[in-house]
PDB file of C-alpha atoms in Angstrom:
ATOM      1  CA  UNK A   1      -4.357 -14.811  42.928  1.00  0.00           C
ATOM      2  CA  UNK A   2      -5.663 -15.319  39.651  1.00  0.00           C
ATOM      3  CA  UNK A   3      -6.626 -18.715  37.931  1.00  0.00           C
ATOM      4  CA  UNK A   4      -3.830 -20.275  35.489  1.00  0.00           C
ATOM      5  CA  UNK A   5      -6.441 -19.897  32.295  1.00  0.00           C
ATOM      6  CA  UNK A   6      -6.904 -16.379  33.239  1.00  0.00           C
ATOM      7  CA  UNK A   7      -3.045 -15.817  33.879  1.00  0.00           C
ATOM      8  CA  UNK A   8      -2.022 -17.241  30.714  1.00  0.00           C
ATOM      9  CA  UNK A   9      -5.135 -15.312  28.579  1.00  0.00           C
ATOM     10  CA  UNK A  10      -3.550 -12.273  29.831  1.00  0.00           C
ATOM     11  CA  UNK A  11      -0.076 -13.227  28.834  1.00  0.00           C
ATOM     12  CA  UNK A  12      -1.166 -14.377  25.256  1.00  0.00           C
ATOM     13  CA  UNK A  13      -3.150 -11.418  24.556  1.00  0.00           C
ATOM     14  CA  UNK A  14       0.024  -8.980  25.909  1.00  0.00           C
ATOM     15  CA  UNK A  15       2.614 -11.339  23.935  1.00  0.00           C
ATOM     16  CA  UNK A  16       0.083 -10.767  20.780  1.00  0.00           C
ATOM     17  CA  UNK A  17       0.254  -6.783  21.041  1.00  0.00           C
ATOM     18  CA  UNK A  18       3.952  -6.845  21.724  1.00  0.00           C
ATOM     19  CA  UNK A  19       4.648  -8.810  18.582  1.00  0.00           C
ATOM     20  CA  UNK A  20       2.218  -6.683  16.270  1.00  0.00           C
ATOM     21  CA  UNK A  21       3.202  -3.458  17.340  1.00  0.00           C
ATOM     22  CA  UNK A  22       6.839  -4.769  16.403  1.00  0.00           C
ATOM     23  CA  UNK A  23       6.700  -6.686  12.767  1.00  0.00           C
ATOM     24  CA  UNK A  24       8.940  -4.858  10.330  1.00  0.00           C
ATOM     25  CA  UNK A  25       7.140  -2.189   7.979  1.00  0.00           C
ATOM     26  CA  UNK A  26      10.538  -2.452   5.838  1.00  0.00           C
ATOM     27  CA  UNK A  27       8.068  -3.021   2.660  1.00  0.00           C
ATOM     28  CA  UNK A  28       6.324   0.238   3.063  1.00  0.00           C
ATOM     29  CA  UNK A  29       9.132   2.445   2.500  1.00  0.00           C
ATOM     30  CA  UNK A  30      12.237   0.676   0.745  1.00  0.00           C
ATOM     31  CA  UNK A  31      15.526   0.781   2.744  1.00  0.00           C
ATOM     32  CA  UNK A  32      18.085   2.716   0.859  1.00  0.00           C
ATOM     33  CA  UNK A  33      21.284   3.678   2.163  1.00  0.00           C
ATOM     34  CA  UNK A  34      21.343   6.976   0.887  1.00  0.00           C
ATOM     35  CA  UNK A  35      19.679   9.999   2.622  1.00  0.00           C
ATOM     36  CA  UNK A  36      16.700  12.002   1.547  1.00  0.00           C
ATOM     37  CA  UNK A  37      19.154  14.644   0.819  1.00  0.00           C
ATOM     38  CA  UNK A  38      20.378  13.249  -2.303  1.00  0.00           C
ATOM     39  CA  UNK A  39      18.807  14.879  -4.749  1.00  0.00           C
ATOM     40  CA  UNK A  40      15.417  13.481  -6.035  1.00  0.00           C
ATOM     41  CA  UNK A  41      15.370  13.220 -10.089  1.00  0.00           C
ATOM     42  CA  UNK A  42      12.805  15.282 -11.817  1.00  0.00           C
ATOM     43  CA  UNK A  43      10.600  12.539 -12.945  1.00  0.00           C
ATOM     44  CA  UNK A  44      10.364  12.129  -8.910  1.00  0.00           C
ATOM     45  CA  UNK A  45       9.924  15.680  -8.243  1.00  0.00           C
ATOM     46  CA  UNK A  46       7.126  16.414 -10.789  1.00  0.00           C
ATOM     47  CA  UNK A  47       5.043  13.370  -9.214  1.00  0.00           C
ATOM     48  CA  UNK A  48       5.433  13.938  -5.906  1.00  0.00           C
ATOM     49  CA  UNK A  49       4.189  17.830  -6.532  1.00  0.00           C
ATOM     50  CA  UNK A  50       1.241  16.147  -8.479  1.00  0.00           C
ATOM     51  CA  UNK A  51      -2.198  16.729  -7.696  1.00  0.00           C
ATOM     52  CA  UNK A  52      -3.043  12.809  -6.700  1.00  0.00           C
ATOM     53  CA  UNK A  53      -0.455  12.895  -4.694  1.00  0.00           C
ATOM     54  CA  UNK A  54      -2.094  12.191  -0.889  1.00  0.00           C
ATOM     55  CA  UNK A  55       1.605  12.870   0.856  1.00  0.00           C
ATOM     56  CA  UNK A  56       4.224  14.622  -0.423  1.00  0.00           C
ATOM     57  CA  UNK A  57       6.480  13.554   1.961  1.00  0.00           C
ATOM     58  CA  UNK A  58       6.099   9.796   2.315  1.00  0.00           C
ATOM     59  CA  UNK A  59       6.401  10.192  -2.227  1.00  0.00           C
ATOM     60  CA  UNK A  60       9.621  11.726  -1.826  1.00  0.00           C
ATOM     61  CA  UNK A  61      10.943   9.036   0.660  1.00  0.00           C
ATOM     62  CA  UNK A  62       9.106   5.850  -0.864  1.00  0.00           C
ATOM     63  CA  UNK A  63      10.841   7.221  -4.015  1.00  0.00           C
ATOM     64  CA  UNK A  64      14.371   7.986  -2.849  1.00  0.00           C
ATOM     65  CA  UNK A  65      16.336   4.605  -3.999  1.00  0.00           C
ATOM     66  CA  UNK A  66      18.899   4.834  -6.311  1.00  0.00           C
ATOM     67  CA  UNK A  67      17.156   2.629  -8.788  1.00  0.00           C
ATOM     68  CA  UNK A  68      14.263   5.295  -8.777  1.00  0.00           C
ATOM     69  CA  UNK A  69      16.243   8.251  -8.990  1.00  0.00           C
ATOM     70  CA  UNK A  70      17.922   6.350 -11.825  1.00  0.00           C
ATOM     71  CA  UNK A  71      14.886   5.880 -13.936  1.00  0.00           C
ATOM     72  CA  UNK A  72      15.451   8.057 -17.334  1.00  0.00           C
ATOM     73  CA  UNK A  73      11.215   8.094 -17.953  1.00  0.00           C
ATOM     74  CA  UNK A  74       7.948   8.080 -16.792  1.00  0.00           C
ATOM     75  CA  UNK A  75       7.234   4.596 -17.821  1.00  0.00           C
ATOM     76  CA  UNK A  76      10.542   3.370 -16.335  1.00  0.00           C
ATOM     77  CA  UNK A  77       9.369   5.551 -12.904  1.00  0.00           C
ATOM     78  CA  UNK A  78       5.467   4.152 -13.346  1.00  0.00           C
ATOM     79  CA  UNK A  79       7.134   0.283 -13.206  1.00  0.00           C
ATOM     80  CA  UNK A  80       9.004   0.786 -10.470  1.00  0.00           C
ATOM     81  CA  UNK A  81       5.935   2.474  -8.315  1.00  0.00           C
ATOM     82  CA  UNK A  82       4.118  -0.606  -9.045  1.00  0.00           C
ATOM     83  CA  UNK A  83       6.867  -2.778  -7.643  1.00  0.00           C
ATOM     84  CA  UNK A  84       6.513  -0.781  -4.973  1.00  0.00           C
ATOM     85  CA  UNK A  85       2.973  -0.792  -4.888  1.00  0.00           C
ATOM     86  CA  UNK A  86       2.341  -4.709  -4.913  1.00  0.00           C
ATOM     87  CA  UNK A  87       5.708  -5.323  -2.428  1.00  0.00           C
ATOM     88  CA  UNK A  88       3.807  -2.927  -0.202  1.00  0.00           C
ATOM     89  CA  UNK A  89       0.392  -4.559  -0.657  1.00  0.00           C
ATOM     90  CA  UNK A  90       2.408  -8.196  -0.001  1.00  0.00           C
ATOM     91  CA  UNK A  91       3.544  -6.911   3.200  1.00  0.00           C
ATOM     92  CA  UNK A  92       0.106  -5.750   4.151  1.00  0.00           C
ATOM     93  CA  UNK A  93      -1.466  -9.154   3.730  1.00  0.00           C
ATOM     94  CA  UNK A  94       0.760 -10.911   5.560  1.00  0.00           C
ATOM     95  CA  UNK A  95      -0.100  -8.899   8.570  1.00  0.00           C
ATOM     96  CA  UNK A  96      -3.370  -9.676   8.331  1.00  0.00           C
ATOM     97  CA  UNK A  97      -3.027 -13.080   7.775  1.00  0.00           C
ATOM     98  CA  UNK A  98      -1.573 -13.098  11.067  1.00  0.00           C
ATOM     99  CA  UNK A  99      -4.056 -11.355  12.638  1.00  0.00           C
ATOM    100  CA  UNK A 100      -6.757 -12.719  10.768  1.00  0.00           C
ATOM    101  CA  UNK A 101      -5.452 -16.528  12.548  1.00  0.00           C
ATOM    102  CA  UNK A 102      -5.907 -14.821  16.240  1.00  0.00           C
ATOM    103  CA  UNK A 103      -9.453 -15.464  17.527  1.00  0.00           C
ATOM    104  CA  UNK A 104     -12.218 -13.058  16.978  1.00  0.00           C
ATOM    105  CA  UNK A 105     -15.736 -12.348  16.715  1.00  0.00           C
ATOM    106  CA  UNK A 106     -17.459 -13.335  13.074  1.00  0.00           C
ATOM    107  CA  UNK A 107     -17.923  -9.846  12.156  1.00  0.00           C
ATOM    108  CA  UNK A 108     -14.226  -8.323  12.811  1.00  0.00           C
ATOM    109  CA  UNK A 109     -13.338 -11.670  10.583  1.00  0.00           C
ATOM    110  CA  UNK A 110     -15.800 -11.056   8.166  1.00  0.00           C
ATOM    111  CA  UNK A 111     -13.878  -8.072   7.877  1.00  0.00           C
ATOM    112  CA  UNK A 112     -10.514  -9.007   7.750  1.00  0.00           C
ATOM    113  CA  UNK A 113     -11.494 -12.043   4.828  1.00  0.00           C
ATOM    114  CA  UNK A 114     -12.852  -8.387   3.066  1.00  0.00           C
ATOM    115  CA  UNK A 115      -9.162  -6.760   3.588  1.00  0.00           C
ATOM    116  CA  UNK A 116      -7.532  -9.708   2.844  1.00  0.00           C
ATOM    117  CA  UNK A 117      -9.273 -10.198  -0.801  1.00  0.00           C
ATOM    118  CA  UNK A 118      -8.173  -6.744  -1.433  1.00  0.00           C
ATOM    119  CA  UNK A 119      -4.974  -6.976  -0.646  1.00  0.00           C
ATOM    120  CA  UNK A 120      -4.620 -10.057  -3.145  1.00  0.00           C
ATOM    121  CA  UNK A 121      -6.592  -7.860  -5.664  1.00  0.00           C
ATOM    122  CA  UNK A 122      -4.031  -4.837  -5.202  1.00  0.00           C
ATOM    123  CA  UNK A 123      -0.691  -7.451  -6.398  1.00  0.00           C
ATOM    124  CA  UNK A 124      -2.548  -8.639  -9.094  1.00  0.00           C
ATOM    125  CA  UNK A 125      -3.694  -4.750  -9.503  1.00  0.00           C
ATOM    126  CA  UNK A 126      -0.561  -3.286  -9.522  1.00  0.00           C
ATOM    127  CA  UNK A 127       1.134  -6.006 -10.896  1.00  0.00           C
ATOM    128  CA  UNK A 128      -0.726  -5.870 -14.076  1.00  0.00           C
ATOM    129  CA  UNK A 129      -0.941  -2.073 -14.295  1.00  0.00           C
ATOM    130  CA  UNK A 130       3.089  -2.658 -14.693  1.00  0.00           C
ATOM    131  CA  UNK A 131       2.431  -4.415 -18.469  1.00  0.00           C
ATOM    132  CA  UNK A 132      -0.182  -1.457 -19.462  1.00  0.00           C
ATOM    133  CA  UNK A 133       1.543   1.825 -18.827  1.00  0.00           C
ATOM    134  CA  UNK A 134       3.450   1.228 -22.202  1.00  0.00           C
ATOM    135  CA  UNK A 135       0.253  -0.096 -23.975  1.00  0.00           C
ATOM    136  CA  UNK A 136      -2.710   1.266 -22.102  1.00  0.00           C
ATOM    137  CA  UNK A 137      -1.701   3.666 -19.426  1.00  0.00           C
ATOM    138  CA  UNK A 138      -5.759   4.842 -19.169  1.00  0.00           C
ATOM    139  CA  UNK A 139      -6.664   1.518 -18.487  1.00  0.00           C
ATOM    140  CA  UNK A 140      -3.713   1.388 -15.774  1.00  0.00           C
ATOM    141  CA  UNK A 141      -5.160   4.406 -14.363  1.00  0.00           C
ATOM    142  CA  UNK A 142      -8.362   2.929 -13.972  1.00  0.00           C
ATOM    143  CA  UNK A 143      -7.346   0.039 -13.146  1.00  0.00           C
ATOM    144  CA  UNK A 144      -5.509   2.191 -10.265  1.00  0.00           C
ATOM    145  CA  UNK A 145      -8.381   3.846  -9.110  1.00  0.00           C
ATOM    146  CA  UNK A 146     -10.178   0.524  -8.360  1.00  0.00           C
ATOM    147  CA  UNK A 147      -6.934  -0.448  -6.134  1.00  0.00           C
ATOM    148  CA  UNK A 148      -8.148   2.445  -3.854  1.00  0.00           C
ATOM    149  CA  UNK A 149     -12.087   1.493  -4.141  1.00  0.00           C
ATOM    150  CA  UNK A 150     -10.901  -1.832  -3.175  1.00  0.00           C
ATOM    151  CA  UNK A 151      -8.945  -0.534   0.192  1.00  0.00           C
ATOM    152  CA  UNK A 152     -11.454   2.169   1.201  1.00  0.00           C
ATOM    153  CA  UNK A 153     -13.993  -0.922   1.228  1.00  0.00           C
ATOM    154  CA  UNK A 154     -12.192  -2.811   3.595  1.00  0.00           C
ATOM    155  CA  UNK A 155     -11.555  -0.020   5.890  1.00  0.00           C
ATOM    156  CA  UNK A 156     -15.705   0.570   6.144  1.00  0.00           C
ATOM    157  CA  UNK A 157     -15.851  -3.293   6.422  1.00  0.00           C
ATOM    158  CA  UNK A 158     -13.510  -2.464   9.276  1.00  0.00           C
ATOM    159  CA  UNK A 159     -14.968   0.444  10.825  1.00  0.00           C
ATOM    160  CA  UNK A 160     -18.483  -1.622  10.779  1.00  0.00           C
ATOM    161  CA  UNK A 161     -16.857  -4.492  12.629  1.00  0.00           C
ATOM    162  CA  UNK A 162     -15.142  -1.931  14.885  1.00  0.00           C
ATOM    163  CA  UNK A 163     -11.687  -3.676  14.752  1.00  0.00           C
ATOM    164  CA  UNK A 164      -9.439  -1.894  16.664  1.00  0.00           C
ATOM    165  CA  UNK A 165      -6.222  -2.053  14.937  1.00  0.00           C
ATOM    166  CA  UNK A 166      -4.342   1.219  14.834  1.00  0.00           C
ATOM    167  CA  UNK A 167      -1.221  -1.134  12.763  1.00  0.00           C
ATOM    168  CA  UNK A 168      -4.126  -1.986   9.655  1.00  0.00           C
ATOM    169  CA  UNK A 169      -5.304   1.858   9.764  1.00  0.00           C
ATOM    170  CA  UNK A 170      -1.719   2.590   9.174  1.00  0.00           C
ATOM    171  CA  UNK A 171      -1.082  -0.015   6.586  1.00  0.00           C
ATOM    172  CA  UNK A 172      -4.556   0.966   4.401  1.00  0.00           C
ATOM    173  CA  UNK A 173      -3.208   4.455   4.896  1.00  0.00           C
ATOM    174  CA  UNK A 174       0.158   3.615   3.090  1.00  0.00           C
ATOM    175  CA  UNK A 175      -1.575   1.234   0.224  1.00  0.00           C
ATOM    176  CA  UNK A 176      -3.310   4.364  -0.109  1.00  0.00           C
ATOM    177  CA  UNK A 177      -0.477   6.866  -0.741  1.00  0.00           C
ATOM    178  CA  UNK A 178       0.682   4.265  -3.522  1.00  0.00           C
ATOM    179  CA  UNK A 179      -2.312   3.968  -5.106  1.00  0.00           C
ATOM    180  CA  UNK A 180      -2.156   7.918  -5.136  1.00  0.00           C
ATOM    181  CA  UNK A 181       1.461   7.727  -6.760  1.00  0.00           C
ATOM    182  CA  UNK A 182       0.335   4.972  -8.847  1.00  0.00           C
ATOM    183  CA  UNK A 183      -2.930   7.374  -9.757  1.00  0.00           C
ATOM    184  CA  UNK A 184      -0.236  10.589 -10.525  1.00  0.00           C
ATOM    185  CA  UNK A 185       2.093   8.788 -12.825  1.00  0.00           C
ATOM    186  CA  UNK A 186      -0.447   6.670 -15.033  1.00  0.00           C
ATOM    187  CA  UNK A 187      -2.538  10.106 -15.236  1.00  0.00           C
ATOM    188  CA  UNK A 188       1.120  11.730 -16.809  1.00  0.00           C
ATOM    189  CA  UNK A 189       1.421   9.194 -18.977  1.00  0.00           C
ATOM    190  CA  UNK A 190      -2.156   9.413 -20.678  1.00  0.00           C
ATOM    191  CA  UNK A 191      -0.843  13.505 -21.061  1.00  0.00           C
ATOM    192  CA  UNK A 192       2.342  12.319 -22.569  1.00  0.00           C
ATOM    193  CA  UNK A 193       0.912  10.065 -25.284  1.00  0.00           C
ATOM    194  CA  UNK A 194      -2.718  11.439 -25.428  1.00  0.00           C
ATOM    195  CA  UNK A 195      -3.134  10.353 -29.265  1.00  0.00           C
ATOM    196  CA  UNK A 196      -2.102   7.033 -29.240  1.00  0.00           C
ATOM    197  CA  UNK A 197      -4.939   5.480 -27.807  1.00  0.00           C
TER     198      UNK A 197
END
């Protein structure tokens, strides 16, 4: 039979994968209770067909509340992506807060410090882009960009530390598709008013 320390290692580490493989991703996609079959608006259509656009599918769905289909313009649509957006990133840095309080080597938390200042830097990101579509949407799309600079930096840091951690692959890959929505719909907006600034 196996020593106590090593019984209750085992437990702690199978206790710590149950309970990450089962937090709520209920910030990734909003809950609505209506069904993807209600027709999208427009606005929604035409960005989710954009070129930025890294997933078609997961636009459509992220953008399927009735407070989305309900926006009557792009800015209105652009605001609400970036609520989106930062809820999504908020969600994301929890999670690896949690993990980043689990023991590991230096490197993997070398690593997850790098995620976790990106993470703060996407709120504040897409949080601000929210106050420039009206006044500066190229600087929002810029400013958008960097969001996804930011995230495909802490995936290398990542990679180099070889975390396994199939749930932050997943969550980088969703920050991502925002930041590609976020990309589409600043990008319309500099066509819309390209004049004014």
């Amino acid at each position: 039979m196996a020593p106590p320390n090593q019984l209750c290692l085992v437990l702690v580490i199978l206790l710590s994968v149950f309970l990450l493989s089962s937090l709520s991703t209920s910030a990734i996609i909003p809950k609505a209770n209506v069904s993807l079959s209600i027709p999208s608006s427009q606005l929604v259509e035409n960005l989710c067909n954009g070129k930025a656009i890294q997933n078609r599918r997961f636009c459509l769905k992220a953008l399927s509340t009735p407070e989305v289909i309900a926006a009557m313009d792009t800015t209105q649509l652009g605001t609400l992506i970036m609520k989106l957006g930062a809820a999504n990133a908020k969600a994301t840095l929890n999670v690896y807060n949690e993990i980043i309080k689990k023991p590991g080597s230096p490197q993997s938390l070398k690593a997850l410090n790098c995620c976790v200042e990106a993470y703060k830097y996407a709120i504040l990101s897409f949080e601000m882009v929210s106050s420039e579509l009206v006044e500066d949407p190229e600087s929002a799309n810029y400013d958008v960009a960097v969001i996804g600079l930011e995230i495909a930096n802490c995936e290398k840091e990542l990679i180099n530390a070889k975390v396994q951690a199939p749930r932050l692959i997943a969550e980088n890959r969703f920050i991502k598709y925002y930041v590609s929505m976020g990309y589409e719909i600043t990008s319309t907006l500099e066509l819309e008013n390209p004049n004014e600034y």
